[in-house]
Amino acid sequence: MAAAERERERDKDRERDREREARGRGRFRLDQPRAPRRKLLPDYDPEAFGRLSERIARFLGTGRFIVWMTVVIIMWVVWNVSVPAGLRFDQYPFIFLTLMLSLQASYAAPLILLAQNRQDDRDRVTHEQDRKSNERSIADTEYLTREIASLRLGLGEVATRDWIRSELQDLVKELEEQREVFPSESAGSRDVGDR
């Protein structure tokens, strides 16, 4: 009978959990990832778009672009002036040409600005890295300067060759003075007793 009661309690707990889940459907749970939402705009890779805009901006800033643009405009004008009236697609005021040039300029300006912004970001990162590198170099230089100064101070206390030579010369003079004051009996007999 105890097993049956436990089974009923489990069923009640499950039922309560289902009710809670049904009530909380409008809410989201923090322990589970959200389901992806539909987007109105298509997805694109901003880095790929940025690289493309840089390539276009680089091309727009070359002499090759100016030459090609000049050739296209000259061909456009020559075609619309010299061919028969039925084959012309843009009459004398060249309104369509003006529209195409305006369209090209309206796309070129934002692409150039985007490329400049990306270049500014790269320059900012490079500048920051250079600044940190310069700070490290300055810190290293200051450390080495302090070490050299401490070595100089330490060398001031170390015996140099000249100092040792002068000390030895002073000792030799003192020994010679002592010999003069206390002359030895004979040079040969001194060694005999030591053996």
Tab-separated table of N, CA and C in Angstrom, residues 11-96:
chain	number	residue	atom	x	y	z
A	11	ASP	N	2.661	10.951	-9.279
A	11	ASP	CA	1.744	11.423	-10.322
A	11	ASP	C	1.291	12.856	-10.047
A	12	LYS	N	1.003	13.167	-8.773
A	12	LYS	CA	0.595	14.527	-8.415
A	12	LYS	C	1.734	15.509	-8.687
A	13	ASP	N	2.963	15.132	-8.339
A	13	ASP	CA	4.124	16.005	-8.596
A	13	ASP	C	4.296	16.259	-10.092
A	14	ARG	N	4.121	15.207	-10.871
A	14	ARG	CA	4.235	15.372	-12.333
A	14	ARG	C	3.159	16.310	-12.856
A	15	GLU	N	1.958	16.161	-12.338
A	15	GLU	CA	0.846	17.007	-12.764
A	15	GLU	C	1.120	18.469	-12.392
A	16	ARG	N	1.648	18.713	-11.178
A	16	ARG	CA	1.993	20.066	-10.760
A	16	ARG	C	3.079	20.658	-11.661
A	17	ASP	N	4.059	19.828	-12.009
A	17	ASP	CA	5.127	20.301	-12.895
A	17	ASP	C	4.573	20.681	-14.263
A	18	ARG	N	3.639	19.890	-14.786
A	18	ARG	CA	3.026	20.205	-16.079
A	18	ARG	C	2.251	21.518	-16.011
A	19	GLU	N	1.534	21.727	-14.910
A	19	GLU	CA	0.777	22.978	-14.746
A	19	GLU	C	1.718	24.178	-14.677
A	20	ARG	N	2.783	24.041	-13.922
A	20	ARG	CA	3.754	25.117	-13.822
A	20	ARG	C	4.360	25.428	-15.190
A	21	GLU	N	4.668	24.379	-15.924
A	21	GLU	CA	5.256	24.562	-17.253
A	21	GLU	C	4.277	25.250	-18.182
A	22	ALA	N	2.992	24.872	-18.105
A	22	ALA	CA	1.979	25.484	-18.964
A	22	ALA	C	1.796	26.959	-18.610
A	23	ARG	N	1.847	27.307	-17.320
A	23	ARG	CA	1.699	28.691	-16.901
A	23	ARG	C	2.915	29.530	-17.289
A	24	GLY	N	4.065	28.943	-17.280
A	24	GLY	CA	5.301	29.688	-17.517
A	24	GLY	C	5.744	29.727	-18.966
A	25	ARG	N	4.898	29.364	-19.910
A	25	ARG	CA	5.319	29.355	-21.323
A	25	ARG	C	5.629	30.747	-21.841
A	26	GLY	N	4.970	31.759	-21.321
A	26	GLY	CA	5.250	33.120	-21.752
A	26	GLY	C	6.603	33.600	-21.225
A	27	ARG	N	7.078	32.989	-20.198
A	27	ARG	CA	8.358	33.357	-19.611
A	27	ARG	C	9.468	32.517	-20.237
A	28	PHE	N	10.676	32.976	-20.061
A	28	PHE	CA	11.801	32.187	-20.553
A	28	PHE	C	12.622	31.719	-19.364
A	29	ARG	N	13.263	30.611	-19.565
A	29	ARG	CA	14.075	30.029	-18.497
A	29	ARG	C	15.527	30.461	-18.690
A	30	LEU	N	16.166	30.748	-17.584
A	30	LEU	CA	17.543	31.202	-17.645
A	30	LEU	C	18.536	30.047	-17.783
A	31	ASP	N	18.085	28.845	-17.451
A	31	ASP	CA	19.008	27.703	-17.518
A	31	ASP	C	19.007	27.023	-18.882
A	32	GLN	N	18.236	27.553	-19.822
A	32	GLN	CA	18.179	26.975	-21.155
A	32	GLN	C	18.427	28.070	-22.195
A	33	PRO	N	19.119	27.735	-23.282
A	33	PRO	CA	19.348	28.755	-24.312
A	33	PRO	C	18.052	29.117	-25.022
A	34	ARG	N	17.978	30.345	-25.448
A	34	ARG	CA	16.796	30.795	-26.180
A	34	ARG	C	16.772	30.188	-27.572
A	35	ALA	N	15.570	30.000	-28.059
A	35	ALA	CA	15.414	29.533	-29.438
A	35	ALA	C	15.745	30.702	-30.361
A	36	PRO	N	16.430	30.439	-31.461
A	36	PRO	CA	16.772	31.544	-32.372
A	36	PRO	C	15.511	32.181	-32.947
A	37	ARG	N	15.522	33.499	-33.009
A	37	ARG	CA	14.372	34.218	-33.554
A	37	ARG	C	14.579	34.474	-35.033
A	38	ARG	N	13.490	34.658	-35.718
A	38	ARG	CA	13.583	34.992	-37.134
A	38	ARG	C	14.030	36.436	-37.270
A	39	LYS	N	14.851	36.679	-38.276
A	39	LYS	CA	15.354	38.028	-38.511
A	39	LYS	C	14.757	38.556	-39.803
A	40	LEU	N	14.486	39.848	-39.795
A	40	LEU	CA	13.926	40.463	-40.994
A	40	LEU	C	15.001	40.695	-42.047
A	41	LEU	N	16.211	41.046	-41.584
A	41	LEU	CA	17.303	41.303	-42.520
A	41	LEU	C	18.151	40.050	-42.678
A	42	PRO	N	18.742	39.876	-43.830
A	42	PRO	CA	19.588	38.688	-44.012
A	42	PRO	C	20.861	38.792	-43.171
A	43	ASP	N	21.400	37.643	-42.808
A	43	ASP	CA	22.660	37.597	-42.068
A	43	ASP	C	23.821	37.848	-43.012
A	44	TYR	N	24.834	38.509	-42.517
A	44	TYR	CA	26.056	38.715	-43.296
A	44	TYR	C	27.219	38.771	-42.328
A	45	ASP	N	28.361	38.463	-42.849
A	45	ASP	CA	29.578	38.486	-42.046
A	45	ASP	C	30.165	39.893	-42.118
A	46	PRO	N	30.206	40.636	-41.002
A	46	PRO	CA	30.708	42.007	-41.061
A	46	PRO	C	32.181	42.078	-41.472
A	47	GLU	N	32.963	41.086	-41.107
A	47	GLU	CA	34.376	41.096	-41.486
A	47	GLU	C	34.540	40.921	-42.995
A	48	ALA	N	33.768	40.004	-43.574
A	48	ALA	CA	33.846	39.801	-45.023
A	48	ALA	C	33.381	41.062	-45.755
A	49	PHE	N	32.316	41.675	-45.256
A	49	PHE	CA	31.831	42.906	-45.874
A	49	PHE	C	32.868	44.015	-45.734
A	50	GLY	N	33.503	44.091	-44.574
A	50	GLY	CA	34.542	45.093	-44.359
A	50	GLY	C	35.735	44.894	-45.280
A	51	ARG	N	36.144	43.629	-45.452
A	51	ARG	CA	37.267	43.353	-46.364
A	51	ARG	C	36.901	43.727	-47.795
A	52	LEU	N	35.657	43.413	-48.203
A	52	LEU	CA	35.204	43.775	-49.549
A	52	LEU	C	35.189	45.298	-49.717
A	53	SER	N	34.704	46.003	-48.705
A	53	SER	CA	34.666	47.465	-48.814
A	53	SER	C	36.080	48.041	-48.897
A	54	GLU	N	37.024	47.442	-48.186
A	54	GLU	CA	38.413	47.916	-48.279
A	54	GLU	C	38.986	47.680	-49.673
A	55	ARG	N	38.670	46.535	-50.258
A	55	ARG	CA	39.165	46.265	-51.616
A	55	ARG	C	38.580	47.261	-52.611
A	56	ILE	N	37.283	47.533	-52.462
A	56	ILE	CA	36.643	48.495	-53.371
A	56	ILE	C	37.236	49.880	-53.161
A	57	ALA	N	37.413	50.276	-51.894
A	57	ALA	CA	37.963	51.607	-51.607
A	57	ALA	C	39.389	51.728	-52.143
A	58	ARG	N	40.163	50.644	-52.029
A	58	ARG	CA	41.523	50.686	-52.585
A	58	ARG	C	41.478	50.868	-54.091
A	59	PHE	N	40.537	50.160	-54.766
A	59	PHE	CA	40.420	50.288	-56.214
A	59	PHE	C	39.954	51.689	-56.603
A	60	LEU	N	39.012	52.256	-55.820
A	60	LEU	CA	38.515	53.601	-56.139
A	60	LEU	C	39.600	54.658	-55.982
A	61	GLY	N	40.602	54.379	-55.219
A	61	GLY	CA	41.663	55.350	-55.005
A	61	GLY	C	42.851	55.178	-55.927
A	62	THR	N	42.691	54.430	-57.005
A	62	THR	CA	43.814	54.199	-57.918
A	62	THR	C	43.630	54.973	-59.218
A	63	GLY	N	44.732	55.134	-59.919
A	63	GLY	CA	44.687	55.761	-61.244
A	63	GLY	C	43.947	54.882	-62.240
A	64	ARG	N	44.018	53.571	-62.045
A	64	ARG	CA	43.327	52.642	-62.946
A	64	ARG	C	41.823	52.920	-62.945
A	65	PHE	N	41.248	53.146	-61.743
A	65	PHE	CA	39.815	53.446	-61.667
A	65	PHE	C	39.490	54.729	-62.428
A	66	ILE	N	40.310	55.755	-62.251
A	66	ILE	CA	40.057	57.039	-62.934
A	66	ILE	C	40.140	56.862	-64.445
A	67	VAL	N	41.127	56.086	-64.906
A	67	VAL	CA	41.254	55.845	-66.350
A	67	VAL	C	40.030	55.101	-66.860
A	68	TRP	N	39.618	54.030	-66.187
A	68	TRP	CA	38.448	53.272	-66.633
A	68	TRP	C	37.181	54.123	-66.593
A	69	MET	N	37.029	54.914	-65.557
A	69	MET	CA	35.854	55.768	-65.447
A	69	MET	C	35.838	56.791	-66.585
A	70	THR	N	36.985	57.338	-66.893
A	70	THR	CA	37.081	58.304	-67.992
A	70	THR	C	36.751	57.648	-69.321
A	71	VAL	N	37.265	56.451	-69.543
A	71	VAL	CA	36.986	55.725	-70.787
A	71	VAL	C	35.495	55.439	-70.913
A	72	VAL	N	34.870	54.988	-69.839
A	72	VAL	CA	33.435	54.679	-69.881
A	72	VAL	C	32.622	55.939	-70.170
A	73	ILE	N	32.969	57.039	-69.528
A	73	ILE	CA	32.215	58.289	-69.749
A	73	ILE	C	32.395	58.787	-71.175
A	74	ILE	N	33.620	58.720	-71.690
A	74	ILE	CA	33.864	59.156	-73.079
A	74	ILE	C	33.084	58.270	-74.047
A	75	MET	N	33.118	56.958	-73.844
A	75	MET	CA	32.363	56.049	-74.734
A	75	MET	C	30.863	56.350	-74.635
A	76	TRP	N	30.387	56.593	-73.425
A	76	TRP	CA	28.969	56.911	-73.201
A	76	TRP	C	28.566	58.151	-74.003
A	77	VAL	N	29.354	59.203	-73.871
A	77	VAL	CA	29.039	60.462	-74.545
A	77	VAL	C	29.159	60.296	-76.055
A	78	VAL	N	30.236	59.661	-76.516
A	78	VAL	CA	30.430	59.470	-77.955
A	78	VAL	C	29.285	58.640	-78.530
A	79	TRP	N	28.904	57.578	-77.856
A	79	TRP	CA	27.809	56.729	-78.342
A	79	TRP	C	26.518	57.529	-78.446
A	80	ASN	N	26.182	58.271	-77.417
A	80	ASN	CA	24.905	58.982	-77.388
A	80	ASN	C	24.895	60.254	-78.226
A	81	VAL	N	26.036	60.633	-78.775
A	81	VAL	CA	26.080	61.801	-79.664
A	81	VAL	C	26.168	61.356	-81.115
A	82	SER	N	26.926	60.286	-81.397
A	82	SER	CA	27.245	59.953	-82.781
A	82	SER	C	26.359	58.870	-83.411
A	83	VAL	N	25.717	58.020	-82.670
A	83	VAL	CA	24.912	56.945	-83.285
A	83	VAL	C	23.539	57.484	-83.677
A	84	PRO	N	22.836	56.746	-84.523
A	84	PRO	CA	21.489	57.201	-84.912
A	84	PRO	C	20.565	57.341	-83.699
A	85	ALA	N	19.565	58.165	-83.821
A	85	ALA	CA	18.673	58.517	-82.704
A	85	ALA	C	17.973	57.301	-82.111
A	86	GLY	N	17.676	56.295	-82.887
A	86	GLY	CA	16.984	55.098	-82.375
A	86	GLY	C	17.854	54.254	-81.452
A	87	LEU	N	19.182	54.317	-81.582
A	87	LEU	CA	20.088	53.508	-80.754
A	87	LEU	C	20.594	54.260	-79.524
A	88	ARG	N	20.298	55.538	-79.432
A	88	ARG	CA	20.742	56.314	-78.271
A	88	ARG	C	19.891	55.955	-77.062
A	89	PHE	N	20.526	55.755	-75.934
A	89	PHE	CA	19.774	55.448	-74.705
A	89	PHE	C	19.801	56.606	-73.714
A	90	ASP	N	20.603	57.646	-74.001
A	90	ASP	CA	20.669	58.810	-73.123
A	90	ASP	C	20.889	60.034	-74.013
A	91	GLN	N	19.891	60.904	-74.111
A	91	GLN	CA	19.972	62.070	-74.977
A	91	GLN	C	20.909	63.121	-74.393
A	92	TYR	N	21.094	64.214	-75.111
A	92	TYR	CA	22.124	65.211	-74.844
A	92	TYR	C	22.301	65.645	-73.391
A	93	PRO	N	21.317	65.985	-72.609
A	93	PRO	CA	21.694	66.444	-71.258
A	93	PRO	C	22.327	65.322	-70.421
A	94	PHE	N	22.304	64.120	-70.945
A	94	PHE	CA	22.922	62.948	-70.294
A	94	PHE	C	22.462	62.791	-68.844
A	95	ILE	N	21.168	62.782	-68.679
A	95	ILE	CA	20.579	62.660	-67.342
A	95	ILE	C	20.861	61.273	-66.760
A	96	PHE	N	20.800	60.249	-67.599
A	96	PHE	CA	21.059	58.899	-67.103
A	96	PHE	C	22.525	58.755	-66.676
